Every structure is written in C-alpha cells, then in structure tokens.
C-alpha cells in the first residue's frame, strides 16, 4: 500500500513554473494515506489530476493511462508533470508494480494505441485478448470503462483513476462502487486513489477525502465536499436554487 507522498522541496528548481505554480502543489510537503481508498476532491485547476498523474508516472504507468507494460503518449504536454514526478518520494509498505492508471481524458488514445499494436505482426497474443477479446472502441464510452474495470481491477495493485465518472451514468457509478467494494474486500493489497467531482463516488463509506480547495491539500469529511453541498442544495430546493443562480449570474448576451 502507498503510505506516504513526500515532496522533496530541495529538488524544485522553479517554484513559479507549472506544476509548482499551482498553489496546492506548491504547498505540498507530505500526504499520509490512512485508507485503501482515497479521493482527491476540489475545483477544476486545483491540482488533483496533476498530482495523480505525477504519482502514476513515478509508479511507472504510461502518461495517458494503462499499466506498466502499456505506454502511450500522443502529445508533448504529457511531460509537463515531469518536474513534479522527479521531486516526489513515494513510500510503500509493499510496492509490486501491479495496478492500472485510468485517465478519462486520454483513454481514447490508449485504446487506439492498443489497436495499432494489435495490427502489427506479432507472435504473441493480441492485447485485446486481455480486454474481452475485441477492441474497446467497439463499445460505448461507458461500456468501455466498465469492461476495463471488470477485467483489470479485480486484483491486488495500485489503481489510480482520474475522473472515472466522466463516462458513467449515475447507475453505473453505483456499479463502480460495488466493484471497488468487492475488490477491496477480496484483495488485501488493492488500493484506490481517485480524482473525482462525483457526490456518488465521494460517498464511499470511510473513504479518505483530500480536498485541493483553498490553495492547500487537507483532509475533509464527505459532508464538507463542495460536490455534496451543491447537490444537496439543488435537490432540497431546485426552483429556489436556480432562481438565485440565474439572478446572480450576469447575462452572457448583454449588448
């Protein structure tokens, strides 16, 4: 299990450049993981995905997702987190190299990379044989995610997921929680770190939630997450909530 992340601040060469220009990253010293399921929560741009990607790169996963044997990179921007990766220390009680990195933003590129490799002459079994026997592109976005989760996450390892709710309906988000619960129950060395905005996923019982809001990284309770508070206000008084929202928001079409 990943127990601690330390930022080796003496290795930082430029505190004003990305990713150290992100306040929560710049203020990082140590993070302790006390649960086998931890969520990174917070607004867009607060550094959740940045830190998750750096953890994945440090562990040996490909920059666009996959496992340590599948490395796809379609853009030079994937290297933007390299300075942070090089300044991290990851402390494990057991580091096996097993696991998977699911990056919703770039997983299409990973599947395309897998298909291209399968189209090349090879004496080994096609990659698709490990993913249900056919290209993941033949499934819908949500079906692709669920197939991946079913086939690649039911084992021990470090599983890093960046906004998995992007492709999942509310019902499928519940299915995802069932899968995570089953994996954690059956595999004592499985660990999940998930960046998410979903009040459904964030509600996993006894999960550790690290907030990146307010220019810092700190542990908060589920009831303190912005996602839960906004949804609660909306559901408790939908009409009043929207009336207040529209009244306070300036028109985008003013002359």
Coordinates of C-alpha atoms in Angstrom, one line a residue:
X1 CA 0.0 0.0 0.0
X2 CA 1.1 3.5 -0.7
X3 CA 1.5 5.0 2.7
X4 CA 3.0 8.5 2.2
X5 CA 3.9 11.0 -0.5
X6 CA 6.7 13.5 0.2
X7 CA 7.6 16.5 -1.9
X8 CA 11.4 16.8 -1.9
X9 CA 11.4 20.5 -1.9
X10 CA 15.1 20.9 -2.2
X11 CA 14.8 19.4 -5.7
X12 CA 12.4 22.0 -7.0
X13 CA 14.2 24.2 -9.5
X14 CA 11.4 26.8 -10.3
X15 CA 8.6 27.4 -7.9
X16 CA 6.9 29.8 -10.4
X17 CA 6.5 27.4 -13.3
X18 CA 3.9 24.7 -13.7
X19 CA 3.2 22.5 -11.9
X20 CA 4.6 24.3 -8.8
X21 CA 2.7 27.4 -9.8
X22 CA -0.5 25.6 -8.7
X23 CA -0.9 26.7 -5.0
X24 CA -1.9 23.3 -3.6
X25 CA 1.1 21.7 -5.3
X26 CA 3.4 24.4 -4.2
X27 CA 2.3 24.0 -0.6
X28 CA 2.6 20.2 -0.6
X29 CA 5.0 18.7 2.0
X30 CA 3.7 15.3 3.0
X31 CA 0.5 13.3 2.4
X32 CA -0.3 10.3 4.6
X33 CA -2.7 7.7 3.2
X34 CA -4.7 6.0 6.0
X35 CA -7.3 4.2 3.9
X36 CA -7.1 1.8 0.9
X37 CA -9.5 4.1 -0.9
X38 CA -8.7 7.9 -1.1
X39 CA -10.4 10.6 -3.2
X40 CA -8.8 13.8 -4.5
X41 CA -11.6 16.4 -4.5
X42 CA -11.7 20.0 -5.4
X43 CA -12.5 22.5 -8.2
X44 CA -11.0 22.3 -11.7
X45 CA -7.5 23.6 -11.8
X46 CA -6.7 23.0 -8.2
X47 CA -4.1 20.3 -8.9
X48 CA -6.0 17.0 -8.3
X49 CA -5.2 15.5 -11.7
X50 CA -1.7 17.0 -11.7
X51 CA -0.7 15.1 -8.6
X52 CA -2.4 11.9 -9.6
X53 CA -0.6 11.9 -13.0
X54 CA 2.7 12.5 -11.2
X55 CA 2.0 9.6 -8.9
X56 CA 1.2 7.4 -11.9
X57 CA 4.4 8.4 -13.7
X58 CA 6.5 7.8 -10.6
X59 CA 5.0 4.3 -10.3
X60 CA 5.8 3.5 -13.9
X61 CA 2.4 3.8 -15.6
X62 CA 2.1 5.3 -19.1
X63 CA 1.3 9.1 -19.1
X64 CA -2.1 8.6 -20.9
X65 CA -3.1 5.5 -18.8
X66 CA -2.7 1.8 -18.8
X67 CA -0.4 -0.5 -16.8
X68 CA 3.4 -0.5 -16.7
X69 CA 3.6 -2.6 -19.9
X70 CA 1.4 -0.2 -21.9
X71 CA 2.9 3.2 -22.5
X72 CA 1.1 5.6 -24.9
X73 CA 1.9 9.3 -25.3
X74 CA 0.4 11.2 -28.1
X75 CA 1.4 14.8 -27.0
X76 CA 4.4 16.5 -25.6
X77 CA 2.2 18.1 -23.0
X78 CA 2.2 14.8 -21.2
X79 CA 5.7 15.7 -20.0
X80 CA 4.5 18.9 -18.2
X81 CA 4.3 17.0 -14.9
X82 CA 7.9 15.6 -15.1
X83 CA 9.3 18.3 -12.7
X84 CA 6.8 17.2 -10.1
X85 CA 7.4 13.5 -10.7
X86 CA 11.1 14.0 -10.2
X87 CA 10.5 15.7 -6.8
X88 CA 8.2 13.1 -5.3
X89 CA 9.1 10.3 -2.9
X90 CA 6.5 7.5 -2.7
X91 CA 6.7 5.4 0.5
X92 CA 5.1 1.9 0.3
X93 CA 4.8 -1.0 2.7
X94 CA 4.7 -3.2 -0.4
X95 CA 5.5 -2.0 -3.9
X96 CA 4.6 -4.6 -6.5
X97 CA 4.3 -2.5 -9.7
X98 CA 0.9 -4.1 -10.3
X99 CA -2.2 -2.0 -10.9
X100 CA -3.7 0.4 -13.5
X101 CA -4.0 4.1 -14.3
X102 CA -7.3 5.2 -15.8
X103 CA -7.1 8.7 -17.2
X104 CA -10.5 9.5 -18.6
X105 CA -9.2 12.5 -20.7
X106 CA -6.8 10.4 -22.7
X107 CA -8.1 6.8 -22.5
X108 CA -9.3 7.0 -26.2
X109 CA -5.7 7.4 -27.2
X110 CA -4.7 4.4 -25.1
X111 CA -7.3 2.2 -26.8
X112 CA -6.2 3.4 -30.2
X113 CA -2.6 2.6 -29.3
X114 CA -3.6 -0.9 -28.3
X115 CA -5.4 -1.4 -31.6
X116 CA -2.4 -0.2 -33.6
X117 CA -0.1 -2.7 -31.7
X118 CA -2.6 -5.5 -32.4
X119 CA -2.5 -4.7 -36.1
X120 CA 1.3 -5.1 -36.2
X121 CA 2.7 -8.6 -37.0
X122 CA 3.4 -10.4 -33.7
X123 CA 3.9 -13.9 -32.3
X124 CA 2.3 -13.0 -29.0
X125 CA -1.4 -12.9 -28.2
X126 CA -3.2 -9.7 -29.2
X127 CA -3.6 -7.1 -26.4
X128 CA -7.4 -7.2 -27.0
X129 CA -7.4 -10.8 -25.7
X130 CA -6.9 -9.4 -22.2
X131 CA -9.7 -6.8 -22.7
X132 CA -12.7 -9.0 -23.6
X133 CA -11.4 -10.4 -26.9
X134 CA -12.2 -7.3 -29.1
X135 CA -11.3 -3.7 -29.4
X136 CA -12.6 -1.5 -26.6
X137 CA -13.5 1.0 -29.4
X138 CA -16.4 -1.3 -30.3
X139 CA -18.1 -0.5 -27.1
X140 CA -19.7 2.7 -25.9
X141 CA -17.7 5.0 -23.7
X142 CA -19.4 3.8 -20.5
X143 CA -19.2 0.2 -21.5
X144 CA -15.5 0.6 -22.2
X145 CA -14.9 1.9 -18.7
X146 CA -16.9 -0.9 -17.1
X147 CA -15.3 -3.6 -19.2
X148 CA -11.9 -2.2 -18.2
X149 CA -12.8 -2.1 -14.5
X150 CA -14.2 -5.6 -14.6
X151 CA -11.1 -7.1 -16.3
X152 CA -8.2 -5.1 -15.0
X153 CA -9.2 -4.0 -11.4
X154 CA -10.2 -7.3 -9.8
X155 CA -6.7 -8.0 -8.3
X156 CA -4.1 -6.6 -5.9
X157 CA -2.3 -3.4 -7.0
X158 CA -2.4 0.4 -7.0
X159 CA -5.3 1.7 -9.0
X160 CA -5.3 5.3 -10.0
X161 CA -8.4 6.8 -11.6
X162 CA -8.8 10.4 -12.9
X163 CA -12.5 11.4 -13.0
X164 CA -13.9 7.9 -13.9
X165 CA -17.4 9.4 -13.6
X166 CA -16.9 11.2 -16.9
X167 CA -18.2 8.1 -18.8
X168 CA -20.5 6.7 -16.2
X169 CA -24.2 7.3 -15.6
X170 CA -25.4 7.5 -12.0
X171 CA -26.4 3.9 -12.1
X172 CA -23.1 2.9 -13.5
X173 CA -21.4 4.9 -10.8
X174 CA -23.1 2.8 -8.3
X175 CA -22.0 -0.3 -10.2
X176 CA -18.5 1.1 -10.0
X177 CA -18.7 1.4 -6.2
X178 CA -19.9 -2.2 -6.0
X179 CA -16.9 -3.3 -7.9
X180 CA -14.5 -1.2 -5.8
X181 CA -16.1 -2.6 -2.6
X182 CA -15.7 -6.2 -3.9
X183 CA -12.1 -5.7 -4.9
X184 CA -11.2 -4.2 -1.5
X185 CA -13.0 -7.0 0.3
X186 CA -11.3 -9.8 -1.6
X187 CA -7.8 -8.4 -2.3
X188 CA -6.0 -7.1 0.8
X189 CA -3.2 -5.4 -1.2
X190 CA -5.6 -3.4 -3.5
X191 CA -5.6 0.3 -3.2
X192 CA -7.6 3.0 -5.0
X193 CA -6.7 6.7 -5.4
X194 CA -9.4 8.5 -7.3
X195 CA -9.8 12.1 -8.5
X196 CA -13.5 12.9 -8.7
X197 CA -16.2 15.5 -8.7
X198 CA -19.0 12.9 -8.2
X199 CA -21.0 13.1 -5.0
X200 CA -21.9 9.5 -5.6
X201 CA -18.3 8.2 -5.7
X202 CA -17.1 10.5 -3.0
X203 CA -19.8 9.0 -0.7
X204 CA -17.9 5.6 -0.4
X205 CA -18.1 4.7 3.3
X206 CA -15.0 5.5 5.4
X207 CA -13.1 6.7 2.3
X208 CA -10.3 9.3 2.9
X209 CA -11.1 12.5 1.1
X210 CA -8.3 15.0 0.4
X211 CA -9.5 18.5 -0.7
X212 CA -7.4 20.6 -3.0
X213 CA -9.5 23.7 -2.5
X214 CA -8.4 26.9 -0.6
X215 CA -4.9 26.6 -2.1
X216 CA -3.9 23.6 0.1
X217 CA -4.4 19.9 0.4
X218 CA -6.2 18.8 3.5
X219 CA -8.5 16.0 4.7
X220 CA -12.2 16.8 4.9
X221 CA -15.4 14.9 5.6
X222 CA -17.8 13.9 2.9
X223 CA -20.4 16.4 4.1
X224 CA -17.8 19.2 3.6
X225 CA -17.2 18.5 -0.1
X226 CA -18.5 21.1 -2.5
X227 CA -20.0 18.4 -4.7
X228 CA -22.2 17.1 -1.9
X229 CA -23.2 20.5 -0.7
X230 CA -24.2 21.8 -4.1
X231 CA -26.2 18.7 -5.0
X232 CA -27.9 18.8 -1.6
X233 CA -28.9 22.4 -2.0
X234 CA -30.2 21.8 -5.5
X235 CA -32.3 18.7 -4.6
X236 CA -33.7 20.4 -1.5
X237 CA -35.0 23.4 -3.3
X238 CA -34.4 23.1 -7.1
X239 CA -36.5 26.1 -8.2
X240 CA -35.2 28.4 -5.5
X241 CA -31.6 27.3 -6.1
X242 CA -31.9 28.0 -9.9
X243 CA -33.8 31.3 -9.3
X244 CA -31.0 32.5 -7.1
X245 CA -28.4 31.3 -9.6
X246 CA -29.9 33.0 -12.6
X247 CA -30.5 36.2 -10.7
X248 CA -26.8 36.4 -9.6
X249 CA -25.3 35.4 -12.9
X250 CA -24.8 38.2 -15.4
X251 CA -26.3 37.6 -18.9
X252 CA -23.8 36.3 -21.5
X253 CA -25.7 38.2 -24.2
X254 CA -25.8 41.8 -22.9
X255 CA -25.3 44.4 -25.5

